[in-house]
mmCIF file of C-alpha atoms and ligand atoms in Angstrom:
data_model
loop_
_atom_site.group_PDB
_atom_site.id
_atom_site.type_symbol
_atom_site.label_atom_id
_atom_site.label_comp_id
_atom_site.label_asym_id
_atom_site.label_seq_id
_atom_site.Cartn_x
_atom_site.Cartn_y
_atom_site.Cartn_z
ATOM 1 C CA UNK A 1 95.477 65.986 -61.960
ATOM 2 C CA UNK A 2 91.870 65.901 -62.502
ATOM 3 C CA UNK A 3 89.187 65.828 -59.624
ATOM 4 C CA UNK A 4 85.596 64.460 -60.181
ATOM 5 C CA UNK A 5 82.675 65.060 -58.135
ATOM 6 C CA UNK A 6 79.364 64.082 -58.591
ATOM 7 C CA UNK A 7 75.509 65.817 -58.665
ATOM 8 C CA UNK A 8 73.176 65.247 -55.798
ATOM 9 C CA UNK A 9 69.897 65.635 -54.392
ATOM 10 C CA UNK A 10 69.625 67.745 -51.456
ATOM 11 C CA UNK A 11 67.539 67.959 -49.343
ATOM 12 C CA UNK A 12 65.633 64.493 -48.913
ATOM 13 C CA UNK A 13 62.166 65.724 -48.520
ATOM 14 C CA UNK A 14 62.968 65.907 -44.610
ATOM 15 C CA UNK A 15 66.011 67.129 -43.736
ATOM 16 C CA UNK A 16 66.200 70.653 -44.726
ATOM 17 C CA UNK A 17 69.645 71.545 -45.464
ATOM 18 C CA UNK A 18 70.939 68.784 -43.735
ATOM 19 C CA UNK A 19 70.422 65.234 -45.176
ATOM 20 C CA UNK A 20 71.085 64.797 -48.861
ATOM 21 C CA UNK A 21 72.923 61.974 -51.278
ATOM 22 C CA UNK A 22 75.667 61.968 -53.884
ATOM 23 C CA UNK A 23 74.205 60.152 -57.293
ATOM 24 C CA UNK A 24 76.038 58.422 -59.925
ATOM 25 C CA UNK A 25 73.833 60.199 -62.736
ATOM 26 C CA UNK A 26 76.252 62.863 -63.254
ATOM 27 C CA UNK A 27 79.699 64.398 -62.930
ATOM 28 C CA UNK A 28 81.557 67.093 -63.238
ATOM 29 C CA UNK A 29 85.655 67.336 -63.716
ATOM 30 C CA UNK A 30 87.836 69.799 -62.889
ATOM 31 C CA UNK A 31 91.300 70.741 -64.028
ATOM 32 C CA UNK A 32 93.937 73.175 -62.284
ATOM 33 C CA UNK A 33 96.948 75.396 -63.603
ATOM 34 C CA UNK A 34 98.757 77.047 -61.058
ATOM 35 C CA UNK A 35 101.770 80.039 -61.829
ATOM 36 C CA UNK A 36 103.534 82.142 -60.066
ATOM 37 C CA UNK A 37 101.436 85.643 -59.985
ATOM 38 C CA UNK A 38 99.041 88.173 -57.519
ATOM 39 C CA UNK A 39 96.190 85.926 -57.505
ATOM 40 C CA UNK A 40 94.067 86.191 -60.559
ATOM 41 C CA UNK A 41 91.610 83.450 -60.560
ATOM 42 C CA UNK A 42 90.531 82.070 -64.481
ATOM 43 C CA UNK A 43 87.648 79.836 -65.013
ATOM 44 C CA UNK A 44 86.577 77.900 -68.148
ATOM 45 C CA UNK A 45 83.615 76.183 -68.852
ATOM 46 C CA UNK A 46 83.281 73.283 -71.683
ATOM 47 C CA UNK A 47 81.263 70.075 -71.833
ATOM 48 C CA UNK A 48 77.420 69.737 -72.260
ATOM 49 C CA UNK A 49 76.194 71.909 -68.956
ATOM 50 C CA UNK A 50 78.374 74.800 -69.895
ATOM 51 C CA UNK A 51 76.566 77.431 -71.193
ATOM 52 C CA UNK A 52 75.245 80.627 -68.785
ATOM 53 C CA UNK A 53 77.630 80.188 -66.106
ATOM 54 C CA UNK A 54 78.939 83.557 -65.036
ATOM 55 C CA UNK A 55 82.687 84.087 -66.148
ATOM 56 C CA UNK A 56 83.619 85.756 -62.932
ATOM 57 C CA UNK A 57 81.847 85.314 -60.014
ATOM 58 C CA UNK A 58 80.667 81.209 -59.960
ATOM 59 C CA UNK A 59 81.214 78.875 -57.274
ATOM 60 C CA UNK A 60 84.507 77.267 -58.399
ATOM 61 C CA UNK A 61 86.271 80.892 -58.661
ATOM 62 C CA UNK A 62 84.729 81.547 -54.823
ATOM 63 C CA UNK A 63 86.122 78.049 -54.095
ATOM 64 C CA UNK A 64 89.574 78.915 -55.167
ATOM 65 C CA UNK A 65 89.433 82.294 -54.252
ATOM 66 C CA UNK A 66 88.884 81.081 -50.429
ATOM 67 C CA UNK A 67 91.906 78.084 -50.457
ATOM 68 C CA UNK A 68 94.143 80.936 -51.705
ATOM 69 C CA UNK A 69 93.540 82.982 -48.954
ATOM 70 C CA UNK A 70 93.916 80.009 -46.384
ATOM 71 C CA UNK A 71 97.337 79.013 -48.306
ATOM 72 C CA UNK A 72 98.657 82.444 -47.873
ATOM 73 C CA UNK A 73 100.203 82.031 -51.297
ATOM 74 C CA UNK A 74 100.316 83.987 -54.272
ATOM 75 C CA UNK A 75 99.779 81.974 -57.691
ATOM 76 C CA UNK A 76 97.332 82.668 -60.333
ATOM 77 C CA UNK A 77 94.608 79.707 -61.157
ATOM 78 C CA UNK A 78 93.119 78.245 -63.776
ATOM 79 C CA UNK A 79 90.446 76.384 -63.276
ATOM 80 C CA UNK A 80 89.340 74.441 -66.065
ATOM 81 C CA UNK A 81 85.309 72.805 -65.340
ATOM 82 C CA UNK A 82 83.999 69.692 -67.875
ATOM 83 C CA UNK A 83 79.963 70.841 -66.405
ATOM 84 C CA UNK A 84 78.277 67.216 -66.544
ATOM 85 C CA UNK A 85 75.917 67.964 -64.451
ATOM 86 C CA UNK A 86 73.200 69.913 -66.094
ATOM 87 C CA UNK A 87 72.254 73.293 -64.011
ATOM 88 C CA UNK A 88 69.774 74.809 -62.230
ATOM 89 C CA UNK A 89 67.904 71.568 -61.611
ATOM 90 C CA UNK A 90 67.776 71.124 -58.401
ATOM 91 C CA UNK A 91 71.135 68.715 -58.735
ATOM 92 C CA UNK A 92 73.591 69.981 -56.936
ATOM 93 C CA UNK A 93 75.982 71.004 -60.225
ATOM 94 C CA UNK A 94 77.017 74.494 -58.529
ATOM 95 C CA UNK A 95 77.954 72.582 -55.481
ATOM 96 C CA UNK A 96 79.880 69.853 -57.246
ATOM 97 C CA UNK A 97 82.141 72.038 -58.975
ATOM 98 C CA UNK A 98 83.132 74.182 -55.814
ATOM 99 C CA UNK A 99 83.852 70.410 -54.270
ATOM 100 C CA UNK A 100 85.897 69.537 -57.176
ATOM 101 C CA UNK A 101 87.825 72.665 -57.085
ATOM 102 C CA UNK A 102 88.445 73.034 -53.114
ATOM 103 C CA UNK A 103 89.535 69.216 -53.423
ATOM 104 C CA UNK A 104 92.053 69.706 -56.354
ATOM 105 C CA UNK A 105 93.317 72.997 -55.564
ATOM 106 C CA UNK A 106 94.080 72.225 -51.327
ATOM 107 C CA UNK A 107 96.098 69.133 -52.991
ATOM 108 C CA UNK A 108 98.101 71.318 -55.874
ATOM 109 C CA UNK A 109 98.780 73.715 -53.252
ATOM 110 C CA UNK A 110 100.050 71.144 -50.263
ATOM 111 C CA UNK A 111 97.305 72.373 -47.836
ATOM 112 C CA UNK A 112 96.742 69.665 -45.192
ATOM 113 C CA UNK A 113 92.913 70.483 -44.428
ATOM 114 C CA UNK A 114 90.680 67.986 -43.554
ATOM 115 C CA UNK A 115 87.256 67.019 -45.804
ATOM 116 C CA UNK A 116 84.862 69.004 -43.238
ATOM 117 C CA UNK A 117 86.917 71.893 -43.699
ATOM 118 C CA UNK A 118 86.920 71.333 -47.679
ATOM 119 C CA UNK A 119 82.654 71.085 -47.298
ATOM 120 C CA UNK A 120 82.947 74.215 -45.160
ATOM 121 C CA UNK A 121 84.667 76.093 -48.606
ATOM 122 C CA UNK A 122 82.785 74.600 -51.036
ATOM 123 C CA UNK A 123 79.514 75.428 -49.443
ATOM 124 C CA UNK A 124 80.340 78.882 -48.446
ATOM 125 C CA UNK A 125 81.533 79.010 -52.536
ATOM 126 C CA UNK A 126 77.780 77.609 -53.060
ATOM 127 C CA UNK A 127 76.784 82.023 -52.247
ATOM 128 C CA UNK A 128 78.029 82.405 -56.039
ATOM 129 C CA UNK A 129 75.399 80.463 -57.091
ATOM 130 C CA UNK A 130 72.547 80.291 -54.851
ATOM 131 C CA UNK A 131 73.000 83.691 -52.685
ATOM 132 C CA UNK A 132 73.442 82.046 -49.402
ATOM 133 C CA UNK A 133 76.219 79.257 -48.508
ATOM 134 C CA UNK A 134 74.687 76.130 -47.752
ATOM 135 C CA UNK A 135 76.516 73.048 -46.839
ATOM 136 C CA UNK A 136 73.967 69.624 -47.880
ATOM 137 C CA UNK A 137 74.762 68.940 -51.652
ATOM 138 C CA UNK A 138 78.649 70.152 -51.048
ATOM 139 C CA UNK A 139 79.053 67.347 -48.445
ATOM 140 C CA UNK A 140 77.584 64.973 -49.909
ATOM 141 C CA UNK A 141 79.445 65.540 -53.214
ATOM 142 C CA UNK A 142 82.851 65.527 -51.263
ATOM 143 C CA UNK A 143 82.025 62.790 -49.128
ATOM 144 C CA UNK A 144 79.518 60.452 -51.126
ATOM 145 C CA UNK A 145 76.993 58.043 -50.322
ATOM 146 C CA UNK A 146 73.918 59.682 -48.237
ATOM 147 C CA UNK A 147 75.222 62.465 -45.421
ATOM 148 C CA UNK A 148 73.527 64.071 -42.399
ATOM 149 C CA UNK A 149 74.881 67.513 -41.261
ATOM 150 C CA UNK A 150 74.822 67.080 -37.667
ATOM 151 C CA UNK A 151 76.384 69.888 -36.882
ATOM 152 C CA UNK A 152 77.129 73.509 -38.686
ATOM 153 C CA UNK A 153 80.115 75.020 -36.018
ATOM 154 C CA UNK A 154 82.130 72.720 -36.367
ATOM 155 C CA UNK A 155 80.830 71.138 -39.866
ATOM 156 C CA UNK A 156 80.092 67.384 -39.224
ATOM 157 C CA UNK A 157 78.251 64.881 -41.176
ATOM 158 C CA UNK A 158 77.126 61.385 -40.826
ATOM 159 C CA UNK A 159 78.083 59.289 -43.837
ATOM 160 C CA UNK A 160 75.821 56.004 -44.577
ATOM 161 C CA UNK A 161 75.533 53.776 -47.971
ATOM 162 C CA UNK A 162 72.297 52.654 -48.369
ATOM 163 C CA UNK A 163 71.167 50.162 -50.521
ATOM 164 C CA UNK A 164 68.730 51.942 -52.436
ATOM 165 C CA UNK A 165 67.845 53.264 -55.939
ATOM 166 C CA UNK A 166 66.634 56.902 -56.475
ATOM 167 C CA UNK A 167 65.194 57.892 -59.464
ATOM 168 C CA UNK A 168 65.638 61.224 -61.063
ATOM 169 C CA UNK A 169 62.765 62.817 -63.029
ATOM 170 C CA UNK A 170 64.284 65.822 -64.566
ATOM 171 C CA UNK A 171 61.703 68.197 -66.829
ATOM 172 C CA UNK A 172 63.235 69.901 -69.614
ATOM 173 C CA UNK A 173 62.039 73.609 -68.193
ATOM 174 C CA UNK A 174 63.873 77.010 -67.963
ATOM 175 C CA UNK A 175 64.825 78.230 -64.360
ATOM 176 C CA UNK A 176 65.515 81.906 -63.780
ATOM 177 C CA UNK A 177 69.596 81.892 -62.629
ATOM 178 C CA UNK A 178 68.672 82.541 -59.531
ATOM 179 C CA UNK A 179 66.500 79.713 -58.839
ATOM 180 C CA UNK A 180 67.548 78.256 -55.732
ATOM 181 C CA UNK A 181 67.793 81.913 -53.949
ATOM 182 C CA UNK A 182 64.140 82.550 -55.506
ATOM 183 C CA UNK A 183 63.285 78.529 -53.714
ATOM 184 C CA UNK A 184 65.019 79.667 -50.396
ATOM 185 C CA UNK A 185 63.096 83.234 -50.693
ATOM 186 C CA UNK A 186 59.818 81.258 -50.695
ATOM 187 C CA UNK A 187 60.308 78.984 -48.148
ATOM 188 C CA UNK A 188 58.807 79.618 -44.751
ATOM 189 C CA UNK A 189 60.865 81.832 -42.241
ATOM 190 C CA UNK A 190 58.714 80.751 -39.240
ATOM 191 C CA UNK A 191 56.945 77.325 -38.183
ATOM 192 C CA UNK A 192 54.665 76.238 -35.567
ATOM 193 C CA UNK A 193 55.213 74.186 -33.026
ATOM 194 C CA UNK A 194 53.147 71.547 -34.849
ATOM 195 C CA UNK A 195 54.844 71.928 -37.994
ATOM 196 C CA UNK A 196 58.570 71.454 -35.740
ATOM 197 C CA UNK A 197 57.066 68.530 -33.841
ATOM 198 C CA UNK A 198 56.372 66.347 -37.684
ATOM 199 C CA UNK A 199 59.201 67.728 -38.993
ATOM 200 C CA UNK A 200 61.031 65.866 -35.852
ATOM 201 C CA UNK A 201 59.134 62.795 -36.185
ATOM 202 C CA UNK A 202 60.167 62.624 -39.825
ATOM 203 C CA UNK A 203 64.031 62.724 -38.987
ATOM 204 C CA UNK A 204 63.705 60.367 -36.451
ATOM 205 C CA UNK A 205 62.067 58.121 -38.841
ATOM 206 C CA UNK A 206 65.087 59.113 -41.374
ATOM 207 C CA UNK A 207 67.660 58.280 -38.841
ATOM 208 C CA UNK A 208 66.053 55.115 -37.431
ATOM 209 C CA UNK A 209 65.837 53.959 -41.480
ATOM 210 C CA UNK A 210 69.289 55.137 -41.911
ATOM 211 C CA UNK A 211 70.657 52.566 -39.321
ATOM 212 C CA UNK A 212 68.527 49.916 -39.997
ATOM 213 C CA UNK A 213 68.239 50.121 -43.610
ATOM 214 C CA UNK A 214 64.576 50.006 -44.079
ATOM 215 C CA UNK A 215 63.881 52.045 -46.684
ATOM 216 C CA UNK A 216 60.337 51.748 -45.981
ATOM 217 C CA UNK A 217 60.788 54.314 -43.087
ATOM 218 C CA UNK A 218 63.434 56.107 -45.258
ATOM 219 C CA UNK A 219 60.529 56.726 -47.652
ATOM 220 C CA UNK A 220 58.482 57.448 -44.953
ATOM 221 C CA UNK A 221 60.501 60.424 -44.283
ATOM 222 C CA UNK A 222 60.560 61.882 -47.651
ATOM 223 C CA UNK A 223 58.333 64.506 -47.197
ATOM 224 C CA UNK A 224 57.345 67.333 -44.790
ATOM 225 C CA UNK A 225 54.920 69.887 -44.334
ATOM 226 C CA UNK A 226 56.989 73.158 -44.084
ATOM 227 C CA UNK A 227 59.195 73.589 -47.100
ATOM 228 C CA UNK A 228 57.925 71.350 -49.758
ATOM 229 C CA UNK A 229 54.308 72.438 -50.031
ATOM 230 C CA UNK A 230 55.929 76.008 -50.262
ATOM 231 C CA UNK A 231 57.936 74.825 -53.157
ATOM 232 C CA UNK A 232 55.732 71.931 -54.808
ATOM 233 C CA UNK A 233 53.033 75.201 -56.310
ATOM 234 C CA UNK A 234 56.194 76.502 -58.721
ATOM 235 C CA UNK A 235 56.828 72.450 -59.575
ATOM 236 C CA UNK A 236 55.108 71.642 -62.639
ATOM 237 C CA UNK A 237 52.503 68.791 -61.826
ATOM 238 C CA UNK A 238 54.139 68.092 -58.678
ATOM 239 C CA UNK A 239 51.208 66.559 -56.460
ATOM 240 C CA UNK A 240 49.970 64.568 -59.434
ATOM 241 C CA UNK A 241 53.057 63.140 -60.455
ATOM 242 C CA UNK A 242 53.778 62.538 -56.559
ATOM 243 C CA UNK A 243 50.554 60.513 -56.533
ATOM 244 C CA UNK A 244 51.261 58.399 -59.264
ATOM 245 C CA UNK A 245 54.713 57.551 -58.742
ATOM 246 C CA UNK A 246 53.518 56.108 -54.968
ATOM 247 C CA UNK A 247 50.849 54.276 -56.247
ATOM 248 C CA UNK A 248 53.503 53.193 -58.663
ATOM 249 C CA UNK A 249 55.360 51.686 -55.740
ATOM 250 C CA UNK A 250 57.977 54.280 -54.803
ATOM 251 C CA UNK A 251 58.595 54.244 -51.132
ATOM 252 C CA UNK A 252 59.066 57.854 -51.105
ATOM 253 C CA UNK A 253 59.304 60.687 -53.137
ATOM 254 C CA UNK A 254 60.086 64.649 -52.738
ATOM 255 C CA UNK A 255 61.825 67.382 -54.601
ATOM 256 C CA UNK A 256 65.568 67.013 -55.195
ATOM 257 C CA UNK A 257 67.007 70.303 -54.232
ATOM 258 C CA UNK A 258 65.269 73.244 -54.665
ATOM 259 C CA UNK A 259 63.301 71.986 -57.461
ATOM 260 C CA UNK A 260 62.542 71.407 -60.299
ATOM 261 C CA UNK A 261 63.658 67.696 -60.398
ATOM 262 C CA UNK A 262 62.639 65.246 -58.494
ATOM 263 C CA UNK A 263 63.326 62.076 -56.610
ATOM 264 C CA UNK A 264 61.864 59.028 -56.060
ATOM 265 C CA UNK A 265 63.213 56.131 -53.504
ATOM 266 C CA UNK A 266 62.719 52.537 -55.071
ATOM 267 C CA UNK A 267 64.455 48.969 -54.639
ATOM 268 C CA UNK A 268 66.129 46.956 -57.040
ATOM 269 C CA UNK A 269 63.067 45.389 -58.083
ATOM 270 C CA UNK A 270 61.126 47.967 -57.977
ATOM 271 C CA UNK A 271 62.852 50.554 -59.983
ATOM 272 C CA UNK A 272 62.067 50.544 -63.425
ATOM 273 C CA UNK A 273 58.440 50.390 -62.479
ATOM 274 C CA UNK A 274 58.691 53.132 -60.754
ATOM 275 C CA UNK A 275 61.152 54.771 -63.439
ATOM 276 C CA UNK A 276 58.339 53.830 -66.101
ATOM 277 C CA UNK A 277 55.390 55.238 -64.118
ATOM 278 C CA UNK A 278 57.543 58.502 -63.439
ATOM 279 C CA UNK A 279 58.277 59.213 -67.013
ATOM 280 C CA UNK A 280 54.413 58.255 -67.928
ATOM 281 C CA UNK A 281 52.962 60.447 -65.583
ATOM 282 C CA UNK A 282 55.658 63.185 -66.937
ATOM 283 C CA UNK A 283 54.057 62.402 -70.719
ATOM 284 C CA UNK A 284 50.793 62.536 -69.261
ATOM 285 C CA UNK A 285 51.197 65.980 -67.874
ATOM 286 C CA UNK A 286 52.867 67.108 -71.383
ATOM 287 C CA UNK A 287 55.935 67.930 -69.595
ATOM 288 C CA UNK A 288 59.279 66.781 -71.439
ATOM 289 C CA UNK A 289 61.294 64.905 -68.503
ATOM 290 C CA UNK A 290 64.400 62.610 -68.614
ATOM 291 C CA UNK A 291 64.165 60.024 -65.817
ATOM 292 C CA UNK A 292 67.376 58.272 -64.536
ATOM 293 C CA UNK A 293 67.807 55.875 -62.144
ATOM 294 C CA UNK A 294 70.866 56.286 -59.961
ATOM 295 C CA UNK A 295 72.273 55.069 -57.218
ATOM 296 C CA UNK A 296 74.754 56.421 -54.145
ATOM 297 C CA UNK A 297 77.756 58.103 -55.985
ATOM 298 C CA UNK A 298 81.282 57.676 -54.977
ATOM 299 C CA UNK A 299 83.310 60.330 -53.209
ATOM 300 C CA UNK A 300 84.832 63.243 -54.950
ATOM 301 C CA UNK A 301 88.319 61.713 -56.346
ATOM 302 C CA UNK A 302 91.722 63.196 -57.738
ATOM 303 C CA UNK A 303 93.334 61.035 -60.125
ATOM 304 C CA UNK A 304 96.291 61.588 -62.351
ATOM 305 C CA UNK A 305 95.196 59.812 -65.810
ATOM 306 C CA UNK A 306 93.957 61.550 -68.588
ATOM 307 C CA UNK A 307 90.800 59.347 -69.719
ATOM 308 C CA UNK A 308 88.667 60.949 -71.512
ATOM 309 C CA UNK A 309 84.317 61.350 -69.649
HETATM 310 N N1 HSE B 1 69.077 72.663 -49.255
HETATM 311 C C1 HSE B 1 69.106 73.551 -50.361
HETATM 312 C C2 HSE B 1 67.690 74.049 -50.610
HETATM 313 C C3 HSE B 1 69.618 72.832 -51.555
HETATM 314 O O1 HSE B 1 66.799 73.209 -50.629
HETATM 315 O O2 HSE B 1 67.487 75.248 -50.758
HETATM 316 C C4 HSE B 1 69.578 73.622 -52.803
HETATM 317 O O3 HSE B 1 70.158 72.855 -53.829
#
């Protein structure tokens, strides 16, 4: 059996650790061994996103490490992870592989736990990778489509498809291996009662686009005043290439993750405009960026064939 989940951008410019979306741009797959033994956890990397993942402590051995201790069983794993999803992007690829390994592994070993519970693993697993669990690209990887976290104790998301093109502008730039904990470290503790008050208006105007599939208010939303000004000064170009990309069109536009992609919102029609003003303002800046446009991803699947990625 083989599980696939896909990248994704989280958070959506408002929506801090809450709101994020699964995106067909990449995947990663995940194999599973299981044998009688104490426990020992393997993992093995291949595919193009493979290299400088640590061999013992990552987010899929976490994953498996907590699903053993719920089954109360005692085999030995081995977790074998095809990394399509390039890393420490801002893309969700540590959260994907916990997902694909909490999904595969509570199926090989009969647990009956619901897909809330599975999010709840995979984004406690997520502490391998970024130093502190959080739950927005996990569920959105597990679940697909765009997700809401409504509520942390129990976990529970919203689910919604919307119709909607996001393009990714990826640079091609070095992050430290602890990027997202160095992103969370510089993001504001404390906010005013101003800052709280947008930041509310800005979900509600999520929400209300959400529902009524206006992805002019969706757009809207894509930005706050808290944690992406705090992040946008380590973004190369950010502001600039945030300015011409809106001009361009886009109906919103915001960080993907903790940085250092980005993501733009865009229609049908309008997205290779907007995918060809992204990658010009990238060239313009003398940054080297690939820019995909991708749409809602599927949810995190098992299958039993063998096709190749
Ligand atoms: N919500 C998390 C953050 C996602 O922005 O820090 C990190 O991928």
């Amino acid at each position: 059996m083989k599980a696939r989940a896909y990248c994704s951008s989280a958070n959506l410019g408002t929506g801090f650790d809450i709101a994020a979306v699964a995106l067909d741009a990449f995947y990663d797959e995940v194999e599973i061994n299981l044998s009688e033994g104490k426990g020992d956890i393997k993992t093995e990397f291949s595919g193009p996103y493979s290299e400088n993942i640590p061999e013992s402590e990552n987010t899929a051995s976490l994953a498996a490490k907590l699903l053993l201790m719920l089954s109360n069983k005692s085999y030995d794993v081995e977790i074998k992870v095809w990394k399509g999803i390039p890393l420490g992007l801002g893309l969700g690829s540590s959260g994907a592989t916990a997902v694909a390994v909490a999904k595969l592994l509570s199926k090989a070993l009969g647990l009956k736990i619901d897909e809330m519970r599975l999010a709840s693993i995979a984004g406690i697993a997520e502490r391998a990778a970024a130093g502190s669990a959080h739950y927005d690209n996990v569920t959105a990887s597990l679940l697909g489509g765009l997700v809401v976290i409504y509520s942390f104790e129990p976990l529970r998301a919203m689910q919604f498809e919307p119709k909607a093109n996001f393009v990714l502008g990826i640079p091609d730039v070095k992050t430290p291996a602890q990027k997202t904990a160095i992103m969370r470290a510089i993001t504001p503790k404390n906010i005013t009662l101003d800052s709280l008050v947008q930041s509310l208006a800005k979900m509600a105007a999520f929400m209300i686009g959400l529902y009524s599939n206006s992805l002019e208010l969706i757009g809207m939303a894509m930005e706050d005043k808290v944690v992406e000004p705090a992040r946008a000064v380590v973004i190369p170009a950010y502001d600039r290439i945030k300015k011409f990309v809106k001009e361009a069109g886009a109906y919103g536009f915001t960080i993907s993750g903790a940085g250092p992609s980005v993501i733009a919102l865009a229609d049908e029609k309008q997205a290779n405009s907007v995918a060809k003003a992204m990658k010009e303002a990238y060239d313009y800046e003398g940054i080297n960026a690939k820019v995909i446009i991708s749409r809602p991803a599927k949810a995190c699947s098992v299958d039993y064939s063998d096709k190749d990625h």
